């Protein structure tokens, strides 16, 4: 598909206006996508750790912050801010590397200004999401340099792939958030590609999205583009981006991430503070040791957002995986990362901030049974632990190296099941079904009862991809497995895609900004 043929997207509420008739015409003719809405969980989170065990982890993390400390690298402004706040600073073993140690209670006291939940605004207000509380927001895969599909196999991703994924995510109701780096478009120079990615999120989708965080300058470009879309004052007072900020585990915060964090937090945009931990390599092999280090690293990042701007929205995050002690490769869907997710979720609730973790993670190279099992074994703890923001919920393959077209469709189908499960059990009069029991009585069946007839369309969750027909019917229809069916579905979705309307004046403002920025940025691919 070509991106230029699609109609633009947006609310058209703010920014430079123009072409009102064109905007109204586009709004009238745009396809309406019915979204499921973010999940409001009616089930209680599973909490395997006792208060005494959590207190032990918190006490140990305080010891780490006081005695071992956290390194800050290549950001002297951040170091000075911490020094002014009361941290002890010593020179590290490299120039511009400093070891920070924190008096007991300092970090926790700063975190108190962080909100327990916040609204991230989409350009279509119907797609706003509330992150925190009893809510779960599913966002797609983030970051892979490769894509995989049934027709081409594995190859480097392009900007056309990014646009395709943006369109598909828009059309999938079980994905509540557009995400961020859906894949790395390697055909666009690194210094410029963030502009095309943010524009694609704005043009082809109307769900909330994420900032570029690969430098402070690119984060600032993301904020500027949002100001053109929403208006500068609106962005200053409201969250319009939730973005991923990774600690360089073990126990290092580097200048790249700190630079993006400062820009976003000062602009009142949400940062997901996520230590990137593969247990056994970046943290101890034990669950409690990993949770201790994770809490220490994340607490410092969360507190730093509040040093930048008290009250700025922030999310406690973790990427939880273990390592094969035989090969050194990360492994997914195993018990130990599940316990890290459960424990970190409990720690986040005690801290009073939203929590990010989980996803449809797998190490499989293709969307096979291994991918399905590992993804399911990661998504169940995601839902049951009470994760608020779930990145990588759909499309993840090969340990995060590939974005899968078919995997995106298969995962999104399963997410509708998790959405149904999160609703809990219906105890209304209809749910009690006493009228059906009285009507049918002993020795008959419920197929023709009034209650069954009234509820048969919504009684049970049903997959849109799974084949539950007889063997003969399946064979007559081509013996297609679920990957083949998913392949046909994403192709049909792209053929049917119509972009939501974007005010032409806003669109032109964004294109002008991108042209101006690209004119001064280098074409170097690094």
Coordinates of C-alpha atoms in Angstrom, one line a residue:
X1 CA 0.0 0.0 0.0
X2 CA 1.1 3.6 -0.6
X3 CA 0.9 6.0 2.3
X4 CA 0.1 9.0 0.1
X5 CA -3.2 7.6 -1.1
X6 CA -4.7 7.4 2.4
X7 CA -6.7 10.2 4.0
X8 CA -5.0 11.9 6.9
X9 CA -6.0 11.4 10.6
X10 CA -7.0 13.5 13.6
X11 CA -9.3 15.4 15.9
X12 CA -8.8 18.7 14.1
X13 CA -9.4 20.4 17.4
X14 CA -6.1 22.3 17.7
X15 CA -3.3 23.6 15.6
X16 CA -3.3 25.6 12.4
X17 CA -6.7 25.2 10.7
X18 CA -7.5 25.1 7.0
X19 CA -9.5 23.4 4.4
X20 CA -12.6 23.1 6.6
X21 CA -14.8 21.7 3.8
X22 CA -12.1 19.1 3.0
X23 CA -11.8 18.2 6.7
X24 CA -15.6 17.8 7.0
X25 CA -15.8 15.7 3.9
X26 CA -13.0 13.4 5.1
X27 CA -14.7 13.0 8.4
X28 CA -17.9 12.0 6.8
X29 CA -16.3 9.5 4.5
X30 CA -13.8 7.9 7.0
X31 CA -14.4 4.3 8.0
X32 CA -15.5 4.1 11.7
X33 CA -13.5 1.6 13.7
X34 CA -15.3 0.4 16.8
X35 CA -12.7 0.2 19.6
X36 CA -13.0 -2.1 22.6
X37 CA -11.7 0.5 25.0
X38 CA -9.0 0.0 27.5
X39 CA -9.6 -2.7 30.1
X40 CA -11.2 -1.9 33.5
X41 CA -10.4 -5.0 35.4
X42 CA -13.2 -6.4 37.6
X43 CA -10.9 -9.1 39.0
X44 CA -8.5 -8.7 41.8
X45 CA -4.7 -9.0 41.1
X46 CA -2.9 -12.1 42.2
X47 CA -0.4 -11.1 45.0
X48 CA 1.9 -14.0 45.9
X49 CA 4.2 -11.9 48.2
X50 CA 3.3 -11.0 51.8
X51 CA 3.7 -7.5 53.2
X52 CA 6.7 -8.7 55.2
X53 CA 8.4 -10.0 52.1
X54 CA 7.8 -6.8 50.2
X55 CA 9.1 -4.8 53.1
X56 CA 12.3 -6.8 53.1
X57 CA 12.8 -6.1 49.4
X58 CA 12.1 -2.4 50.0
X59 CA 14.6 -2.3 52.9
X60 CA 17.3 -4.1 50.8
X61 CA 16.7 -1.7 47.9
X62 CA 17.3 1.2 50.3
X63 CA 20.6 -0.4 51.4
X64 CA 21.6 -0.7 47.7
X65 CA 20.9 3.0 47.2
X66 CA 22.8 4.0 50.3
X67 CA 25.8 1.7 50.1
X68 CA 26.3 0.5 46.5
X69 CA 24.7 3.5 44.7
X70 CA 23.7 4.1 41.1
X71 CA 26.0 5.4 38.3
X72 CA 25.0 8.4 36.2
X73 CA 26.9 8.7 33.0
X74 CA 27.3 11.6 30.6
X75 CA 24.7 13.9 32.1
X76 CA 26.3 16.4 34.5
X77 CA 23.1 18.4 34.8
X78 CA 21.3 15.4 36.2
X79 CA 24.1 14.7 38.6
X80 CA 24.0 18.3 39.9
X81 CA 20.2 18.1 40.3
X82 CA 20.7 15.0 42.5
X83 CA 23.5 16.6 44.5
X84 CA 21.3 19.6 45.2
X85 CA 18.5 17.3 46.3
X86 CA 20.8 15.6 48.9
X87 CA 22.6 12.7 47.1
X88 CA 26.3 12.1 47.7
X89 CA 28.3 12.2 44.5
X90 CA 31.8 10.7 43.8
X91 CA 33.8 10.6 40.6
X92 CA 33.5 7.2 38.8
X93 CA 36.2 5.3 36.9
X94 CA 35.6 7.2 33.6
X95 CA 35.3 10.8 32.7
X96 CA 31.7 12.1 33.1
X97 CA 30.8 9.0 35.1
X98 CA 29.6 9.6 38.7
X99 CA 28.5 7.3 41.5
X100 CA 25.5 8.6 43.3
X101 CA 24.4 7.4 46.8
X102 CA 21.1 8.4 48.4
X103 CA 20.3 9.0 52.0
X104 CA 17.6 6.7 53.4
X105 CA 14.2 8.0 52.5
X106 CA 15.3 10.6 50.0
X107 CA 14.2 8.8 46.9
X108 CA 10.9 7.7 48.4
X109 CA 10.1 11.2 49.5
X110 CA 10.5 12.6 46.0
X111 CA 8.2 9.9 44.5
X112 CA 5.3 11.1 46.6
X113 CA 4.4 13.8 44.1
X114 CA 3.9 11.3 41.3
X115 CA 0.3 10.6 40.4
X116 CA -1.3 7.2 41.0
X117 CA -3.0 7.3 37.6
X118 CA -3.2 9.7 34.7
X119 CA -5.1 10.1 31.4
X120 CA -3.2 9.9 28.2
X121 CA -5.0 11.9 25.6
X122 CA -5.4 10.7 22.0
X123 CA -6.3 13.0 19.1
X124 CA -9.6 11.2 19.0
X125 CA -10.9 11.7 22.6
X126 CA -12.9 8.5 22.4
X127 CA -9.5 6.7 22.5
X128 CA -8.1 8.4 25.6
X129 CA -6.7 5.8 28.1
X130 CA -6.4 6.0 31.8
X131 CA -3.1 4.4 33.0
X132 CA -3.1 3.2 36.6
X133 CA -5.7 2.0 39.1
X134 CA -7.6 -1.1 37.9
X135 CA -7.0 -0.4 34.3
X136 CA -4.9 -2.3 31.7
X137 CA -3.8 -0.8 28.4
X138 CA -2.5 -3.1 25.6
X139 CA 0.2 -1.6 23.2
X140 CA 1.9 -3.4 20.3
X141 CA 5.5 -4.6 19.8
X142 CA 8.2 -2.1 20.2
X143 CA 11.7 -1.8 18.7
X144 CA 12.6 -4.7 16.3
X145 CA 14.9 -4.0 13.3
X146 CA 13.4 -6.9 11.4
X147 CA 9.9 -7.9 10.2
X148 CA 8.6 -11.4 9.4
X149 CA 5.7 -12.5 7.4
X150 CA 4.6 -15.7 5.7
X151 CA 5.4 -14.5 2.2
X152 CA 8.8 -13.0 2.6
X153 CA 10.2 -14.5 5.8
X154 CA 12.6 -12.3 7.8
X155 CA 14.0 -9.1 6.4
X156 CA 15.0 -5.6 7.6
X157 CA 12.0 -3.4 8.3
X158 CA 11.2 -0.3 6.2
X159 CA 9.1 2.8 6.7
X160 CA 6.4 1.1 4.6
X161 CA 6.3 -1.7 7.2
X162 CA 6.0 0.9 10.0
X163 CA 3.1 2.5 8.2
X164 CA 1.5 -0.9 7.7
X165 CA 1.8 -1.8 11.4
X166 CA 0.4 1.7 12.3
X167 CA -2.7 1.0 10.1
X168 CA -3.2 -2.5 11.4
X169 CA -2.9 -1.4 15.1
X170 CA -5.5 1.3 14.3
X171 CA -7.9 -1.4 13.1
X172 CA -7.4 -3.8 16.0
X173 CA -9.8 -3.0 18.8
X174 CA -7.9 -5.1 21.4
X175 CA -4.9 -2.8 21.1
X176 CA -5.8 0.4 23.0
X177 CA -2.6 2.2 22.3
X178 CA -0.6 2.8 19.1
X179 CA 2.7 2.1 20.7
X180 CA 6.0 3.6 19.6
X181 CA 8.8 2.0 17.5
X182 CA 6.6 -0.6 15.8
X183 CA 9.7 -1.6 13.9
X184 CA 12.9 0.2 13.0
X185 CA 12.6 1.6 9.5
X186 CA 16.2 1.0 8.5
X187 CA 15.7 2.6 5.0
X188 CA 15.5 6.1 6.7
X189 CA 18.6 7.7 8.2
X190 CA 18.7 7.3 12.0
X191 CA 18.8 11.1 12.7
X192 CA 15.6 11.6 10.7
X193 CA 13.6 8.5 11.1
X194 CA 11.9 9.6 14.3
X195 CA 10.1 12.3 12.4
X196 CA 8.6 9.9 10.0
X197 CA 7.6 7.5 12.8
X198 CA 5.8 10.1 14.8
X199 CA 4.1 11.5 11.7
X200 CA 2.9 8.0 10.8
X201 CA 1.4 7.5 14.3
X202 CA -0.4 10.8 13.9
X203 CA -1.5 10.3 10.3
X204 CA -2.6 6.7 10.2
X205 CA -4.0 6.2 13.7
X206 CA -5.9 8.2 16.2
X207 CA -5.0 6.2 19.4
X208 CA -2.4 7.5 21.9
X209 CA 1.2 7.0 21.0
X210 CA 4.8 7.1 22.3
X211 CA 7.6 9.6 21.9
X212 CA 11.0 9.0 20.3
X213 CA 13.5 8.6 23.1
X214 CA 16.8 7.9 21.3
X215 CA 18.1 11.4 22.3
X216 CA 16.9 14.5 24.1
X217 CA 16.7 16.3 20.7
X218 CA 14.4 13.6 19.2
X219 CA 12.2 13.7 22.3
X220 CA 12.0 17.5 21.9
X221 CA 10.9 17.0 18.2
X222 CA 8.2 14.6 19.4
X223 CA 6.9 17.2 21.9
X224 CA 7.0 19.9 19.2
X225 CA 4.9 17.7 16.8
X226 CA 2.4 17.1 19.5
X227 CA 2.2 20.8 20.2
X228 CA 1.2 21.3 16.5
X229 CA -1.4 18.6 16.8
X230 CA -2.9 19.4 20.2
X231 CA -1.8 23.0 20.9
X232 CA 1.1 24.0 23.1
X233 CA -0.9 24.9 26.2
X234 CA -2.8 21.6 26.0
X235 CA 0.4 19.6 25.9
X236 CA 1.8 21.5 28.8
X237 CA -1.2 20.7 31.0
X238 CA -2.0 17.2 29.7
X239 CA -0.2 13.9 28.9
X240 CA -0.3 13.1 25.2
X241 CA 2.7 10.7 25.1
X242 CA 3.7 7.8 27.3
X243 CA 7.3 6.8 26.5
X244 CA 9.8 4.2 27.4
X245 CA 12.9 5.1 29.3
X246 CA 15.3 2.2 30.1
X247 CA 17.9 2.0 32.8
X248 CA 21.2 0.5 31.6
X249 CA 21.2 -2.4 34.0
X250 CA 22.9 -3.2 36.2
X251 CA 22.5 0.1 38.1
X252 CA 23.5 2.7 35.4
X253 CA 21.6 5.6 34.0
X254 CA 23.2 6.9 30.8
X255 CA 23.0 10.3 29.1
X256 CA 20.8 9.2 26.2
X257 CA 18.0 8.0 28.4
X258 CA 18.4 10.8 30.9
X259 CA 18.3 13.4 28.1
X260 CA 15.0 12.1 26.8
X261 CA 13.6 11.7 30.3
X262 CA 14.4 15.4 31.2
X263 CA 12.7 16.7 28.0
X264 CA 9.6 14.6 28.5
X265 CA 9.1 15.0 32.2
X266 CA 9.6 18.8 32.0
X267 CA 7.0 18.8 29.2
X268 CA 4.6 16.9 31.6
X269 CA 4.7 13.8 29.4
X270 CA 4.7 10.3 31.0
X271 CA 7.9 8.3 31.3
X272 CA 7.9 4.6 31.7
X273 CA 10.9 4.0 33.9
X274 CA 12.0 0.4 33.0
X275 CA 15.2 -1.3 34.0
X276 CA 16.0 -3.7 31.1
X277 CA 16.7 -6.9 33.0
X278 CA 17.6 -10.3 31.8
X279 CA 18.1 -12.2 35.1
X280 CA 21.4 -13.9 35.3
X281 CA 23.1 -11.3 33.1
X282 CA 21.8 -7.9 34.2
X283 CA 20.6 -8.9 37.7
X284 CA 21.1 -11.8 40.1
X285 CA 19.7 -15.2 39.2
X286 CA 17.3 -15.1 42.2
X287 CA 13.8 -13.5 42.1
X288 CA 14.3 -11.5 45.3
X289 CA 17.7 -10.3 44.2
X290 CA 16.3 -9.2 40.9
X291 CA 13.4 -7.4 42.5
X292 CA 15.8 -5.6 44.9
X293 CA 17.9 -4.3 42.1
X294 CA 14.9 -3.5 39.9
X295 CA 13.3 -1.5 42.7
X296 CA 16.5 0.5 43.4
X297 CA 17.1 1.3 39.7
X298 CA 13.5 2.2 39.0
X299 CA 13.0 4.3 42.1
X300 CA 15.9 6.6 41.2
X301 CA 14.5 7.1 37.7
X302 CA 10.9 7.7 39.0
X303 CA 12.2 10.2 41.6
X304 CA 14.3 12.0 38.9
X305 CA 11.1 12.7 36.9
X306 CA 9.8 14.5 40.0
X307 CA 13.0 16.5 40.3
X308 CA 12.4 17.6 36.7
X309 CA 8.7 18.5 37.3
X310 CA 6.8 17.5 40.4
X311 CA 3.6 15.8 39.5
X312 CA 4.7 14.7 36.1
X313 CA 3.1 11.3 35.2
X314 CA 5.5 8.4 35.5
X315 CA 5.2 4.6 35.4
X316 CA 7.2 2.0 37.3
X317 CA 8.2 -0.5 34.5
X318 CA 10.2 -3.6 34.1
X319 CA 11.1 -5.9 31.2
X320 CA 11.3 -9.2 33.0
X321 CA 13.1 -12.1 31.3
X322 CA 15.5 -14.9 32.4
X323 CA 18.6 -16.2 30.6
X324 CA 19.4 -19.7 29.4
X325 CA 22.5 -20.6 31.5
X326 CA 23.5 -22.9 28.7
X327 CA 23.4 -20.6 25.7
X328 CA 23.2 -17.1 27.2
X329 CA 20.0 -16.3 25.2
X330 CA 17.0 -14.7 26.9
X331 CA 14.1 -17.0 27.6
X332 CA 10.4 -16.2 27.9
X333 CA 7.3 -17.6 29.4
X334 CA 9.1 -19.2 32.4
X335 CA 8.1 -19.1 36.1
X336 CA 10.9 -16.8 37.4
X337 CA 10.0 -13.7 35.3
X338 CA 6.4 -14.3 36.1
X339 CA 7.2 -14.0 39.8
X340 CA 9.3 -10.8 39.1
X341 CA 6.2 -9.4 37.3
X342 CA 3.9 -10.3 40.2
X343 CA 6.3 -8.9 42.8
X344 CA 7.1 -5.7 40.9
X345 CA 3.4 -5.0 40.4
X346 CA 2.9 -5.3 44.2
X347 CA 5.9 -2.9 44.8
X348 CA 4.5 -0.4 42.3
X349 CA 1.1 -0.4 44.1
X350 CA 2.8 0.2 47.4
X351 CA 4.8 3.0 45.8
X352 CA 1.6 4.6 44.5
X353 CA 2.4 4.7 40.8
X354 CA 1.2 2.8 37.7
X355 CA 3.0 -0.3 36.6
X356 CA 4.2 -1.5 33.2
X357 CA 5.4 -5.1 32.3
X358 CA 4.6 -8.2 30.5
X359 CA 3.4 -8.7 26.9
X360 CA 3.2 -11.4 24.3
X361 CA 6.9 -12.3 24.6
X362 CA 8.6 -15.3 23.0
X363 CA 11.9 -16.5 21.8
X364 CA 10.5 -18.3 18.8
X365 CA 11.6 -17.2 15.3
X366 CA 8.3 -17.9 13.7
X367 CA 4.6 -17.8 14.9
X368 CA 4.6 -21.5 15.9
X369 CA 3.5 -23.4 19.0
X370 CA 6.6 -22.2 21.0
X371 CA 5.6 -18.6 20.2
X372 CA 2.0 -19.3 21.3
X373 CA 2.9 -21.1 24.6
X374 CA 5.6 -18.5 25.6
X375 CA 3.4 -15.6 24.8
X376 CA 0.4 -17.0 26.7
X377 CA 2.6 -17.8 29.6
X378 CA 3.7 -14.1 29.7
X379 CA 0.3 -12.6 29.1
X380 CA -1.4 -14.5 31.9
X381 CA 0.9 -13.0 34.6
X382 CA 0.5 -9.7 32.8
X383 CA -3.2 -9.6 33.4
X384 CA -3.3 -11.4 36.7
X385 CA -0.6 -9.2 38.3
X386 CA -2.5 -6.0 37.5
X387 CA -0.2 -4.5 34.9
X388 CA -1.5 -1.1 33.8
X389 CA 0.5 -0.5 30.7
X390 CA 1.5 -3.5 28.6
X391 CA 4.0 -2.9 25.9
X392 CA 4.7 -5.8 23.4
X393 CA 1.2 -7.1 23.8
X394 CA 1.1 -8.2 20.1
X395 CA 3.5 -8.9 17.3
X396 CA 6.7 -9.8 19.2
X397 CA 9.0 -12.5 17.7
X398 CA 12.6 -13.7 18.1
X399 CA 13.2 -12.2 21.5
X400 CA 12.2 -8.8 20.2
X401 CA 14.3 -8.8 17.0
X402 CA 11.3 -9.1 14.7
X403 CA 7.9 -7.7 14.4
X404 CA 5.6 -10.3 13.0
X405 CA 2.6 -9.5 10.7
X406 CA 0.9 -12.8 11.4
X407 CA 1.9 -12.7 15.1
X408 CA 0.4 -9.3 15.5
X409 CA -3.0 -10.6 14.2
X410 CA -2.8 -13.8 16.3
X411 CA -1.9 -12.0 19.5
X412 CA -4.5 -9.3 19.0
X413 CA -7.1 -12.1 18.7
X414 CA -6.0 -13.6 22.0
X415 CA -6.1 -10.1 23.7
X416 CA -9.8 -10.1 23.1
X417 CA -10.0 -13.2 25.3
X418 CA -8.0 -11.5 28.0
X419 CA -10.3 -8.5 27.8
X420 CA -13.3 -10.8 28.3
X421 CA -11.6 -12.6 31.2
X422 CA -10.9 -9.3 32.9
X423 CA -14.6 -8.5 33.0
X424 CA -15.0 -11.2 35.7
X425 CA -18.2 -13.1 36.2
X426 CA -21.7 -11.8 35.7
X427 CA -23.8 -12.1 38.9
X428 CA -26.7 -10.1 37.6
X429 CA -30.2 -11.7 37.3
X430 CA -29.3 -12.7 33.7
X431 CA -26.0 -14.2 34.9
X432 CA -27.7 -16.2 37.6
X433 CA -29.9 -17.8 34.9
X434 CA -32.5 -19.1 37.3
X435 CA -35.3 -18.6 34.7
X436 CA -33.4 -21.0 32.4
X437 CA -33.0 -23.6 35.1
X438 CA -36.7 -23.4 35.9
X439 CA -37.7 -23.6 32.2
X440 CA -35.5 -26.6 31.2
X441 CA -35.7 -28.7 34.4
X442 CA -34.3 -32.2 34.7
X443 CA -33.5 -34.4 31.7
X444 CA -33.7 -31.8 28.8
X445 CA -31.2 -29.4 27.3
X446 CA -30.7 -25.6 27.1
X447 CA -30.2 -25.2 23.4
X448 CA -33.8 -24.0 22.8
X449 CA -34.4 -22.2 26.0
X450 CA -35.3 -18.5 26.0
X451 CA -32.2 -17.6 28.1
X452 CA -29.9 -19.4 25.6
X453 CA -31.6 -17.7 22.6
X454 CA -31.3 -14.3 24.3
X455 CA -27.6 -14.8 25.1
X456 CA -26.1 -17.1 22.5
X457 CA -24.3 -14.4 20.6
X458 CA -22.4 -13.0 23.6
X459 CA -22.4 -16.0 26.1
X460 CA -18.9 -17.3 25.3
X461 CA -15.8 -15.7 24.0
X462 CA -15.0 -16.8 20.4
X463 CA -11.8 -16.4 18.5
X464 CA -11.9 -14.7 15.1
X465 CA -9.0 -16.9 13.8
X466 CA -9.3 -20.3 15.4
X467 CA -11.0 -23.1 13.3
X468 CA -13.5 -25.2 15.3
X469 CA -15.2 -26.9 12.4
X470 CA -15.0 -30.6 11.6
X471 CA -11.9 -32.1 10.0
X472 CA -13.8 -32.6 6.7
X473 CA -14.9 -29.0 6.5
X474 CA -11.4 -27.8 7.4
X475 CA -10.0 -30.0 4.7
X476 CA -12.5 -28.9 2.1
X477 CA -11.6 -25.2 2.9
X478 CA -7.9 -25.8 2.1
X479 CA -6.5 -27.3 5.3
X480 CA -5.3 -23.8 6.4
X481 CA -3.5 -23.4 9.7
X482 CA -3.9 -20.3 11.9
X483 CA -0.8 -18.6 10.4
X484 CA -2.2 -18.8 6.9
X485 CA -5.5 -17.4 8.1
X486 CA -3.7 -14.6 9.9
X487 CA -1.8 -13.8 6.8
X488 CA -5.0 -13.5 4.8
X489 CA -6.5 -11.3 7.5
X490 CA -3.8 -8.7 7.7
X491 CA -3.7 -8.4 3.9
X492 CA -7.4 -7.9 3.8
X493 CA -7.2 -5.3 6.6
X494 CA -4.7 -3.2 4.7
X495 CA -6.9 -3.4 1.6
X496 CA -9.9 -2.2 3.6
X497 CA -7.9 0.5 5.6
X498 CA -9.2 4.0 5.6
X499 CA -7.4 6.6 7.7
X500 CA -9.3 8.7 10.2
X501 CA -9.6 12.3 9.2
X502 CA -6.8 14.8 10.0
X503 CA -7.3 18.6 9.7
X504 CA -5.4 19.6 6.5
X505 CA -4.0 22.6 8.2
X506 CA -2.5 20.5 11.0
X507 CA -1.2 18.0 8.5
X508 CA 0.5 20.7 6.5
X509 CA 2.0 22.2 9.7
X510 CA 3.5 18.8 10.6
X511 CA 4.9 18.3 7.1
X512 CA 6.4 21.7 7.2
X513 CA 8.0 21.0 10.6
X514 CA 9.4 17.7 9.3
X515 CA 10.9 19.3 6.2
X516 CA 12.5 22.0 8.3
X517 CA 14.0 19.5 10.7
X518 CA 15.2 17.2 8.0
X519 CA 16.9 20.1 6.2
X520 CA 19.3 20.6 9.1
X521 CA 19.7 17.0 10.3
X522 CA 22.5 14.8 8.8
X523 CA 21.8 11.9 6.4
X524 CA 24.3 9.6 8.3
X525 CA 22.7 6.2 9.0
X526 CA 24.1 6.2 12.5

